CSV table of C-alpha atoms in Angstrom, one decimal:
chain,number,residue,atom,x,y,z
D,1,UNK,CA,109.8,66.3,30.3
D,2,UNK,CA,110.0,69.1,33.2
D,3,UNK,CA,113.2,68.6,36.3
D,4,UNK,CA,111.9,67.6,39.3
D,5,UNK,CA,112.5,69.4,42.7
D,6,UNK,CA,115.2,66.7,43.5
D,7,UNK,CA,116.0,67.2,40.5
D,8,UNK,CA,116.8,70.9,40.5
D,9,UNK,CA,118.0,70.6,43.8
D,10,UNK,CA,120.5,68.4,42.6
D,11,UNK,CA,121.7,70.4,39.9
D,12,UNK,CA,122.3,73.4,42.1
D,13,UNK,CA,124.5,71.5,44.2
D,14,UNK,CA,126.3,70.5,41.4
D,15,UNK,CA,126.4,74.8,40.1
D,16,UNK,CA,127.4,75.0,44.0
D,17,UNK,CA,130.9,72.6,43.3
D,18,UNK,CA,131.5,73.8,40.5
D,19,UNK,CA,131.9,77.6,40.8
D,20,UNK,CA,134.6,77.4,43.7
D,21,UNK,CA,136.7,80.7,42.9
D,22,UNK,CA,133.2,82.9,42.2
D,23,UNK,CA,131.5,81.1,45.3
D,24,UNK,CA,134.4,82.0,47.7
D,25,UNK,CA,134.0,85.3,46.1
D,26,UNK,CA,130.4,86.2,47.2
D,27,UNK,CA,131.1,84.5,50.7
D,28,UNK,CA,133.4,86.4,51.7
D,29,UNK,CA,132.1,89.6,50.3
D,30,UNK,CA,128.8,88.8,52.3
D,31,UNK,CA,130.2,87.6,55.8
D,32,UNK,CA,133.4,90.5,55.6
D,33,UNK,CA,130.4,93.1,55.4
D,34,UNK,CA,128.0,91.7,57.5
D,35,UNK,CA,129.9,90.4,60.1
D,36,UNK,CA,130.5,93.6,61.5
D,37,UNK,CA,127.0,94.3,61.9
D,38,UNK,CA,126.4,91.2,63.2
D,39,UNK,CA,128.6,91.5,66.1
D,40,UNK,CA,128.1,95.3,67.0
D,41,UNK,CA,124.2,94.9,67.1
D,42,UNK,CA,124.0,91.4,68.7
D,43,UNK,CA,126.7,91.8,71.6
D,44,UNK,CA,125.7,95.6,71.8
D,45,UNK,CA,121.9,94.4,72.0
D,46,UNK,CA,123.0,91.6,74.3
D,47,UNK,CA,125.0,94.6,76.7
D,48,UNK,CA,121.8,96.9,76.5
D,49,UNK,CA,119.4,93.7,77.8
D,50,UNK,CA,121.9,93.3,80.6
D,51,UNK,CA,122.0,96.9,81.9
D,52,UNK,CA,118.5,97.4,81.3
D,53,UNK,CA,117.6,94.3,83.3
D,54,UNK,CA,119.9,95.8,86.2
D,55,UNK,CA,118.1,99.6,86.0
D,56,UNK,CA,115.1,97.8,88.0
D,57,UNK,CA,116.9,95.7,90.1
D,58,UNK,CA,115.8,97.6,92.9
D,59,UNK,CA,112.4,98.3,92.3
D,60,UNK,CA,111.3,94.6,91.9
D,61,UNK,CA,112.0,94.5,88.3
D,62,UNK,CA,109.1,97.2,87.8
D,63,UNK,CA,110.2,100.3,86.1
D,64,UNK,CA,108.1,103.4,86.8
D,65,UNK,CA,108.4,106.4,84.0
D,66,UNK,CA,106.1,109.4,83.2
D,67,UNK,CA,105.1,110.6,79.3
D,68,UNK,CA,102.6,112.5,78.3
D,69,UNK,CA,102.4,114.9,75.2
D,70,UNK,CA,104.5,118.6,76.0
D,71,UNK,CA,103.5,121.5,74.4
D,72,UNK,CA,106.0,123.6,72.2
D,73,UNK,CA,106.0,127.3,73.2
D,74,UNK,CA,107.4,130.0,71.2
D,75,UNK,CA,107.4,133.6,70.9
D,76,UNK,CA,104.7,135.7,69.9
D,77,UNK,CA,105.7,138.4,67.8
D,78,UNK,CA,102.7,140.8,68.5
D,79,UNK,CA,102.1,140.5,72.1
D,80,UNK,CA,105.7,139.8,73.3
D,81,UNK,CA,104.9,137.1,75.2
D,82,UNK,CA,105.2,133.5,75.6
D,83,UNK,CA,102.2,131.3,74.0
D,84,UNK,CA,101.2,127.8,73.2
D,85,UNK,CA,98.7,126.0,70.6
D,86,UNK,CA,96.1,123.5,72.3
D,87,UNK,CA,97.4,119.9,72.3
D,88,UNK,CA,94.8,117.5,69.9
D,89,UNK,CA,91.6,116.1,71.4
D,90,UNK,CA,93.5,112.2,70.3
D,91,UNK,CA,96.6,112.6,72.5
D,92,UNK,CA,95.0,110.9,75.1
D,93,UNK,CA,93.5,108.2,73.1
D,94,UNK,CA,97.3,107.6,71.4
D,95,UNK,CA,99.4,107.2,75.0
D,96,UNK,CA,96.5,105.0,76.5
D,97,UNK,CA,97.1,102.7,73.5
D,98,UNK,CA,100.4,102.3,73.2
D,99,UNK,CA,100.8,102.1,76.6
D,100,UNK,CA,98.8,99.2,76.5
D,101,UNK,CA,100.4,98.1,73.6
D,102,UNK,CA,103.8,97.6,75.4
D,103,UNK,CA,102.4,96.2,78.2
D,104,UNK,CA,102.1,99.2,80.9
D,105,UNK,CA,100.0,100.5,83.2
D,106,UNK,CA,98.8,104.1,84.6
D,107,UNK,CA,99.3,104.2,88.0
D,108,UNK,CA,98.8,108.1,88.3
D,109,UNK,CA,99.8,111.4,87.3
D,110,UNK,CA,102.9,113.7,88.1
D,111,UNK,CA,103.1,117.4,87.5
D,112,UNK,CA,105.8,120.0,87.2
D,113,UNK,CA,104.2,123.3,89.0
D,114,UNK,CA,106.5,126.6,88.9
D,115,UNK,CA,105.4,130.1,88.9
D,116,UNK,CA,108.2,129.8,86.0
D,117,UNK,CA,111.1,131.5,87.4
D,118,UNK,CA,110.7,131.5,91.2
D,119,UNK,CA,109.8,127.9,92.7
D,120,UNK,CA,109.1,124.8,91.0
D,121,UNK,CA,107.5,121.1,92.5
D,122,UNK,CA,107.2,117.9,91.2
D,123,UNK,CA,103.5,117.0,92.1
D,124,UNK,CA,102.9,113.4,91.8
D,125,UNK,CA,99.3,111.1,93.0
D,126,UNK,CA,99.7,109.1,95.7
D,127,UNK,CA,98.4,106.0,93.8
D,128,UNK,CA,102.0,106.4,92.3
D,129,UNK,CA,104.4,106.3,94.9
D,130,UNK,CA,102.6,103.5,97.2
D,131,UNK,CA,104.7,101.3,96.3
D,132,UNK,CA,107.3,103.4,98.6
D,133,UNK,CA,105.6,105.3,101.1
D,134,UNK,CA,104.9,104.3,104.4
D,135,UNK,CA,101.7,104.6,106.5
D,136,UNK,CA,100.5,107.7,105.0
D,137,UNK,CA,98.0,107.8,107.9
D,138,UNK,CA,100.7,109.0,109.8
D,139,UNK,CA,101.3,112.3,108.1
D,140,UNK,CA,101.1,115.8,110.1
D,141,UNK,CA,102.3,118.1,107.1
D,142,UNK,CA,102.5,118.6,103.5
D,143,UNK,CA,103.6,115.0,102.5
D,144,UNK,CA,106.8,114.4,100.0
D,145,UNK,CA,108.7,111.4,99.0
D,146,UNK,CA,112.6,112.0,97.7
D,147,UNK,CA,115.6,109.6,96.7
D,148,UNK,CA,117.2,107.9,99.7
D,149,UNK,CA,120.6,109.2,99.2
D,150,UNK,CA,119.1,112.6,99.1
D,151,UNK,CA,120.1,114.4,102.1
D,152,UNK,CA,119.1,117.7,101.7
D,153,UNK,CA,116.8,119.8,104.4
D,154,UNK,CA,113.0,120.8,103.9
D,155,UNK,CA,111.1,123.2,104.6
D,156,UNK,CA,109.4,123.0,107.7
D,157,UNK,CA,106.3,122.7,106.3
D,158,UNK,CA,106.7,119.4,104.3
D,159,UNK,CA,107.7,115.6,106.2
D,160,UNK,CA,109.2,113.0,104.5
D,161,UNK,CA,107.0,109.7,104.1
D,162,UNK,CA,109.0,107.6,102.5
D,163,UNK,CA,112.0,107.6,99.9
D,164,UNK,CA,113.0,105.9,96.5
D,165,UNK,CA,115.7,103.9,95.5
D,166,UNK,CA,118.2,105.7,93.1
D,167,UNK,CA,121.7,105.1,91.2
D,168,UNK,CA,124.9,106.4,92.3
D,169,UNK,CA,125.9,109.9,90.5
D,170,UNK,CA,128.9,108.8,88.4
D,171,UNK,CA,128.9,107.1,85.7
D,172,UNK,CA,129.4,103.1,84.6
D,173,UNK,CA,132.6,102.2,83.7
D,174,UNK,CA,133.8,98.5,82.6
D,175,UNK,CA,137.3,99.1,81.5
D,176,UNK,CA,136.2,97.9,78.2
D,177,UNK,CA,137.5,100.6,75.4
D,178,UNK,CA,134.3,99.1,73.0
D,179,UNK,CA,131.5,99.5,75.8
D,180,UNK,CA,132.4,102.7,77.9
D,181,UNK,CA,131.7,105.2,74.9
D,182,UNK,CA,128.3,104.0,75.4
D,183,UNK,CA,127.6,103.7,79.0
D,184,UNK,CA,129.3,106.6,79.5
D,185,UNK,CA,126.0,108.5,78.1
D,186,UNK,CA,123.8,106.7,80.5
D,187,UNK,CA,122.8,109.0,82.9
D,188,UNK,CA,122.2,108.4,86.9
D,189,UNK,CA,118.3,108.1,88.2
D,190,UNK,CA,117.0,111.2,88.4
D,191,UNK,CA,116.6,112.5,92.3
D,192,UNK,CA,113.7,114.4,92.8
D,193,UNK,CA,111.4,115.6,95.7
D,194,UNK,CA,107.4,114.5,94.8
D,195,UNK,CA,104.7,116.1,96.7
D,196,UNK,CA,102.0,113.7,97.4
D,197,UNK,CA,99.2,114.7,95.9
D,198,UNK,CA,96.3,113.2,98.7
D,199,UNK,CA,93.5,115.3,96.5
D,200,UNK,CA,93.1,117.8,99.5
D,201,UNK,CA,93.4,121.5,99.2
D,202,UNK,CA,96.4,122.0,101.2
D,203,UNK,CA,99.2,121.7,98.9
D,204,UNK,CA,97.5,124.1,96.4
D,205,UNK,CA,96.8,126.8,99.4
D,206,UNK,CA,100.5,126.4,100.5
D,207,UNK,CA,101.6,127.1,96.3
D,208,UNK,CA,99.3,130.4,96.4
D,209,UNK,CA,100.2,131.4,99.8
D,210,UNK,CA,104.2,130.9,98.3
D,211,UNK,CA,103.0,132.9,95.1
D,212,UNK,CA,101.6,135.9,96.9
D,213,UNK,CA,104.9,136.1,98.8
D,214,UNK,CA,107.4,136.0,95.7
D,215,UNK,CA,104.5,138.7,94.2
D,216,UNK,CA,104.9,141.1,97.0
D,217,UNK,CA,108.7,141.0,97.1
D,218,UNK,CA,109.6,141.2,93.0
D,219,UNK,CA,106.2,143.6,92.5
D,220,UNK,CA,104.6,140.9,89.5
D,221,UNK,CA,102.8,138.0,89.8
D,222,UNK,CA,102.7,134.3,87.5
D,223,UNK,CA,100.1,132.2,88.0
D,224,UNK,CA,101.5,128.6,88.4
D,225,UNK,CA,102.0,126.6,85.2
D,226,UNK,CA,101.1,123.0,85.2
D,227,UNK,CA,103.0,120.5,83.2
D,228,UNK,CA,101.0,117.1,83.3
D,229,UNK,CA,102.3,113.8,83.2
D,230,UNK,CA,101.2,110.2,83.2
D,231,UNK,CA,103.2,107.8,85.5
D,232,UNK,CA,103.3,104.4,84.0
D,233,UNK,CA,104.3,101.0,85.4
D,234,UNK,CA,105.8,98.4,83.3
D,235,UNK,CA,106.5,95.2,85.1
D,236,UNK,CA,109.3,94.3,82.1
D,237,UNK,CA,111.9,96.6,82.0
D,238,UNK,CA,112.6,95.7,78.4
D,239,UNK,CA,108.8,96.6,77.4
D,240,UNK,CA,109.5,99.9,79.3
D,241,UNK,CA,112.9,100.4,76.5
D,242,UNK,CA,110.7,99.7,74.0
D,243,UNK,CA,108.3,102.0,74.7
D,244,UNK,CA,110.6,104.7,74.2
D,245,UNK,CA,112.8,103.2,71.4
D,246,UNK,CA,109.8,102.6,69.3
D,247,UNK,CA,108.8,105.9,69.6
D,248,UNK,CA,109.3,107.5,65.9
D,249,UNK,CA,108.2,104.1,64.5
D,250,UNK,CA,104.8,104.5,66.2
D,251,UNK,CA,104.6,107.7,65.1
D,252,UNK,CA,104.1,106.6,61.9
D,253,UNK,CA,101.4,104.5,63.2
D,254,UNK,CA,99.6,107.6,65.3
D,255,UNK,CA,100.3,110.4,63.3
D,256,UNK,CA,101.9,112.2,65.9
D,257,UNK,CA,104.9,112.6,64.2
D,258,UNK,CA,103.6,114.9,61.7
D,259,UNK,CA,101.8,117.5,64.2
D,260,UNK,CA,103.4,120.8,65.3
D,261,UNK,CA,103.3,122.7,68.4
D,262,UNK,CA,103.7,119.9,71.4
D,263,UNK,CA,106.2,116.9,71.5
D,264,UNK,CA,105.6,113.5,73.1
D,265,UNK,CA,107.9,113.1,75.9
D,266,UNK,CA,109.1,109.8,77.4
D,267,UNK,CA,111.4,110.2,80.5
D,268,UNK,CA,112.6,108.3,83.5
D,269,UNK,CA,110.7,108.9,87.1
D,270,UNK,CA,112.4,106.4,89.5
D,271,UNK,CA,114.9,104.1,87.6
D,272,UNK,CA,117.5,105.4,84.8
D,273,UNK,CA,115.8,102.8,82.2
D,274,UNK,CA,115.3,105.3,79.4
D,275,UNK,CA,118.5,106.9,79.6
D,276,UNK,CA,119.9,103.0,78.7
D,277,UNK,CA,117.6,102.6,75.9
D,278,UNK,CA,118.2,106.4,74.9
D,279,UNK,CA,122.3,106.1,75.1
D,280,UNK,CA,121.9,102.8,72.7
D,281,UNK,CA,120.1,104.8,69.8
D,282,UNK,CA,122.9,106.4,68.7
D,283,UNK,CA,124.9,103.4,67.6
D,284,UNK,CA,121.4,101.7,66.3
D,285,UNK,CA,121.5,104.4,63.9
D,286,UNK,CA,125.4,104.3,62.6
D,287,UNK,CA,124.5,100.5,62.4
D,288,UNK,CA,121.1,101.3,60.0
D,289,UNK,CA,123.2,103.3,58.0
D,290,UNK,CA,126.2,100.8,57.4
D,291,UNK,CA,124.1,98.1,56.7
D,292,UNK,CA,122.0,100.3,54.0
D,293,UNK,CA,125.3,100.9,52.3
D,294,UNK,CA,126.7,97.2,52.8
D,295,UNK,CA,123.4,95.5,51.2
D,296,UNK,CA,123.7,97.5,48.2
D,297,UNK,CA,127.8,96.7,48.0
D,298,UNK,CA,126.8,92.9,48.5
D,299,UNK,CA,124.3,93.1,46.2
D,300,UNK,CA,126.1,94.2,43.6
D,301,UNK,CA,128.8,92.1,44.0
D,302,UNK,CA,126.6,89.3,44.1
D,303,UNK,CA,124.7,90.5,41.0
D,304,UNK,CA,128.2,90.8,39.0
D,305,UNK,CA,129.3,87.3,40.1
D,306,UNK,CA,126.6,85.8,38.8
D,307,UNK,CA,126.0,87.6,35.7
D,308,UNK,CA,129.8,85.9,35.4
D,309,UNK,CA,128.7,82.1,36.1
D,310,UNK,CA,125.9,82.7,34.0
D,311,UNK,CA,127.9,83.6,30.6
D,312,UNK,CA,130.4,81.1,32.2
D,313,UNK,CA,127.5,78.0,32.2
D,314,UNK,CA,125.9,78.6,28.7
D,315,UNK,CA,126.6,75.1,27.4
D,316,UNK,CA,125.4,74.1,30.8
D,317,UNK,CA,122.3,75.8,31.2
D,318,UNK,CA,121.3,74.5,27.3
D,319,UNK,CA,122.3,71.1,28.2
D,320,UNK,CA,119.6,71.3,31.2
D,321,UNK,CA,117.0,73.2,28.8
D,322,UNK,CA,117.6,69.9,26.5
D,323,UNK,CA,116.6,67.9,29.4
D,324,UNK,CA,113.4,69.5,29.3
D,325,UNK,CA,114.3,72.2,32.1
D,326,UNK,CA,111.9,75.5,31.4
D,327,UNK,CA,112.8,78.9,31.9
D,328,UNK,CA,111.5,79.1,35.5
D,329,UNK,CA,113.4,75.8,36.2
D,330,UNK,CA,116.7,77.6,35.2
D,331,UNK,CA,115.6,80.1,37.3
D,332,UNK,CA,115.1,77.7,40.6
D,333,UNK,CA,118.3,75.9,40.3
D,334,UNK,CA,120.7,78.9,39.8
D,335,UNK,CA,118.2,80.3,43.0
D,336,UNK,CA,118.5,77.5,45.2
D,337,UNK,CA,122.2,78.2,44.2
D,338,UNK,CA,122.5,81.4,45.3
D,339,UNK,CA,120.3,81.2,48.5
D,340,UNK,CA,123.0,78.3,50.1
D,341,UNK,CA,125.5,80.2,49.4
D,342,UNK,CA,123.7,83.1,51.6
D,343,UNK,CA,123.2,80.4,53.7
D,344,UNK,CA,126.2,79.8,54.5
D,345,UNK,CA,127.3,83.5,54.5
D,346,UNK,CA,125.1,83.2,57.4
D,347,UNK,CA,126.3,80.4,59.5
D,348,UNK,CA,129.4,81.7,59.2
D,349,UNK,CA,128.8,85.4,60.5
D,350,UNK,CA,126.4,83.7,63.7
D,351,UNK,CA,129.4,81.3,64.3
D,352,UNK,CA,132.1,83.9,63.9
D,353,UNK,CA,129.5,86.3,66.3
D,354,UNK,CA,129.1,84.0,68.7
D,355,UNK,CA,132.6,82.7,69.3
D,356,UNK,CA,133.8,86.8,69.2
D,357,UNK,CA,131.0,87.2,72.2
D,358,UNK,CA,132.5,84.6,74.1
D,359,UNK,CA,135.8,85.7,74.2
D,360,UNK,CA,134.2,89.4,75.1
D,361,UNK,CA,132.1,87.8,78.1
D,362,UNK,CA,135.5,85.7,79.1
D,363,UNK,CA,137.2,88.8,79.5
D,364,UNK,CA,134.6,91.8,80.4
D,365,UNK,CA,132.1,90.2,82.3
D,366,UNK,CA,132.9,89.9,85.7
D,367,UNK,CA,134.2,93.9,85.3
D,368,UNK,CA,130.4,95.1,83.8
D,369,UNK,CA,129.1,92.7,86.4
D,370,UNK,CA,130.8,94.4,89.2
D,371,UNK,CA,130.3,97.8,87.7
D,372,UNK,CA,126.4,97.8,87.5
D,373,UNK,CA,126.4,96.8,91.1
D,374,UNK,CA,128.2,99.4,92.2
D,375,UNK,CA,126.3,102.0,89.8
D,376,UNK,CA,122.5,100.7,91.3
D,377,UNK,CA,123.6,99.8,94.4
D,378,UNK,CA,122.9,96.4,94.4
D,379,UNK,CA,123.6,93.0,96.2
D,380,UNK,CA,122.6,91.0,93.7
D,381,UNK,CA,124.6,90.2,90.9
D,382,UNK,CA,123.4,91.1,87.4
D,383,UNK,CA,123.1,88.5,84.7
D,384,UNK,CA,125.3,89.7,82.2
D,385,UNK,CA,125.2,88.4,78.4
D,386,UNK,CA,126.6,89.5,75.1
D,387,UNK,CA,123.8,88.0,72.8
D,388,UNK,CA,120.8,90.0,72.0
D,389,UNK,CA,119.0,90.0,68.8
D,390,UNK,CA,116.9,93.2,67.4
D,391,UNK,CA,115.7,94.2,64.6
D,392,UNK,CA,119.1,95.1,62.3
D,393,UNK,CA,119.9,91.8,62.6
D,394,UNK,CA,116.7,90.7,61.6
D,395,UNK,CA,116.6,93.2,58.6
D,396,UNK,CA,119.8,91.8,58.2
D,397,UNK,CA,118.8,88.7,57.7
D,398,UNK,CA,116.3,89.5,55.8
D,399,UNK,CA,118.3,91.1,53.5
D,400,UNK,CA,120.7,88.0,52.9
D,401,UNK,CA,117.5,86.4,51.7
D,402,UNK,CA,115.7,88.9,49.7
D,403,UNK,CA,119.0,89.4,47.6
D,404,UNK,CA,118.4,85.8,45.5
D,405,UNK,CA,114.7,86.8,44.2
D,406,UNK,CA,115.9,90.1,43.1
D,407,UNK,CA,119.3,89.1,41.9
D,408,UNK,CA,117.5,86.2,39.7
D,409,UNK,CA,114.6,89.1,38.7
D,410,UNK,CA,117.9,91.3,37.1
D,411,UNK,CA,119.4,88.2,35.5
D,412,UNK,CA,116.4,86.8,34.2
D,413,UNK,CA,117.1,87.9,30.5
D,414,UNK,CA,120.9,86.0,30.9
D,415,UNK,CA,119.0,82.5,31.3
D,416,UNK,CA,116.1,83.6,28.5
D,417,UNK,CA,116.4,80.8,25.8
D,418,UNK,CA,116.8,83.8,23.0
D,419,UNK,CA,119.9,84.8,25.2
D,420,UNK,CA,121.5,81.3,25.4
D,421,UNK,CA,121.2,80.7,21.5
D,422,UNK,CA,122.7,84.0,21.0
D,423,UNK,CA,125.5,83.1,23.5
D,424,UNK,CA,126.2,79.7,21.9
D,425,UNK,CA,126.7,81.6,18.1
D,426,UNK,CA,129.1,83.3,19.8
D,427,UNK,CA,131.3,80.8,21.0
């Protein structure tokens, strides 16, 4: 007669109670590894969500960014000269639809136009900077919009129509010896002067009229160089991070990550958004690696335990195949087994992460707080939290789980019937 699932269920439990030493064992080999992962990545994730959050406080929450594909240039050997390939016929195809994938919208273009070692503007549409312009009916000259803690002169030929909110130029800094390596990488708002592009000629006459100057005074002439972007509007900061962080994984997706001679680009226009998600990589990766190496430690831990309990519980197991338990019912209870004891490796490294991130938010929150309003200039004060959850921690979990089926898979032959007879002469 077969077990039941109660049945099975029940018998685990009883495994569960009466392994004690070999279950502590596995426990705390599984929580003392993953436990640091746990609480880098969640309060880590939890810190990035805050700061990006506050890189569009003052812009609405919208965060504004321009990406495109660059091409590569290199020297050319026979001509002496500086060259580029064509960029594919799909690259337009690919940024429309993952920027639609992550929620965004193109609101416009933005160019880099130099005569490559002489002048340079920023060109940008002026669908892309309504949002902080004002009347442009009013404008007399060659229309430009810069950072509002910009300063600096213009020519006479150019009038200021409106200005951008920007960070200040240090750095942020919460007195907290675990978070400032990081933030510390996070680099201020860019502050740039944008030419409005109105789609009249008189920009472009102004560039050639500049060229012919710098032509007639250094004897050589460059034609000016376009570099083309997209400017794209994400109303969720967070989709705007992932846009960028997701970047090599979609290029599985696309393909692009296997084509040569142009990079895609993803960089900050008006807030410092990227340069958050971009500063966080880093320790992403270092956190990928460890928990590679700590699944295959706890896995083999867990592997050698068991192949333990299960030489240990040969009179058991036989007793339950005498009960009319079959292979594959051996198999379920020593698995139900093993999976609670992951489960509660698991409870204890959230409950241990938790309580760790709020003794961090007790003592560093009001400092971050106070930092990032200082940094963007804000009167509002940031939300700050220490819980975020990505996708290490869900590998991680993952990984917790996936370790019963495969350690049951390489133990299989140990709860064979062949093997337990064999076993049994022994003794």
């Amino acid at each position: 007669m077969a077990l039941s699932c109660v049945d099975m269920l029940r018998l685990s439990r009883v495994a569960l109670v009466g392994h004690k030493k070999r279950n502590r064992l596995v426990v705390l080999t599984i929580v003392t590894l993953f436990f640091m992962i746990f609480i880098v990545s969640i309060i880590y994730q939890g810190l990035e969500n805050t700061i990006i959050d506050a890189s569009a406080s003052n812009t609405g929450g919208i965060v504004y960014i321009k990406t495109g594909f660059i091409q590569d240039y290199y020297y050319h050997k026979d001509y002496g000269r500086l060259t580029s390939q064509h960029l594919p016929e799909n690259t337009e195809a690919i940024i429309t639809e993952r920027i639609k994938q992550y929620h965004g919208e193109i609101i416009g273009r933005v160019s880099d136009i130099s005569n490559q070692q002489e002048w340079k503007y920023n060109v940008i549409s002026l669908s892309a900077v309504e949002d902080f312009i004002d009347n442009y009916d009013t404008m007399t000259k060659i229309a430009v919009i810069k950072s509002k803690d910009d300063n600096g002169s213009l020519a006479e030929d150019f009038q200021i129509l409106g200005t951008y909110p920007s960070t200040a130029r240090g750095r942020i800094g919460s007195q907290n010896i675990f978070f400032d390596p990081v933030l510390e990488q996070i680099n201020p708002s860019p502050q740039e002067i944008f030419v409005i592009d109105d789609g009249s000629k008189e920009f472009l006459e102004y560039i050639n009229h500049e060229n012919e100057i710098w032509r007639e005074i250094r004897g050589y002439n460059y034609d000016p160089t376009p570099v083309m972007f997209y400017v794209v509007k994400f109303n969720n900061a967070r989709d705007a991070a992932k846009y960028y962080s997701n970047l090599v994984l979609d290029g599985i997706k696309y393909g692009y990550n296997l084509s040569s001679g142009y990079r895609y680009e993803v960089k900050d226009l008006f807030n410092n958004t990227i340069s958050v998600a971009m500063s966080f990589t880093f320790y992403q990766i270092i956190m990928l690696v460890l928990l590679v190496v700590f699944i295959v430690f706890a896995f083999w831990i867990t592997v050698l335990t068991f192949a333990h309990i299960a030489d240990e519980d040969v009179a058991t197991i036989a007793l339950y195949r005498s009960m009319g338990a079959r292979t594959f019912d051996i198999y379920l209870i020593y698995g139900l087994y093993l999976l609670e004891l992951c489960m509660i490796s698991l409870v204890i490294c959230m409950l241990l992460t938790l309580a760790v991130a709020g003794i961090v938010f007790t003592f560093s929150a009001q400092n971050l707080v106070t930092a990032l309003q200082e940094f963007y200039q804000i009167a509002t004060t940031p939300r700050a939290t220490f819980v975020g959850i990505n996708g290490i921690i869900v590998l991680a979990m993952f990984a917790m789980i996936v370790t019963v089926p495969i350690t049951m898979l390489l133990l299989s032959r140990k709860f064979s019937a062949k093997q337990i007879a064999q076993k049994l002469k022994e003794r």
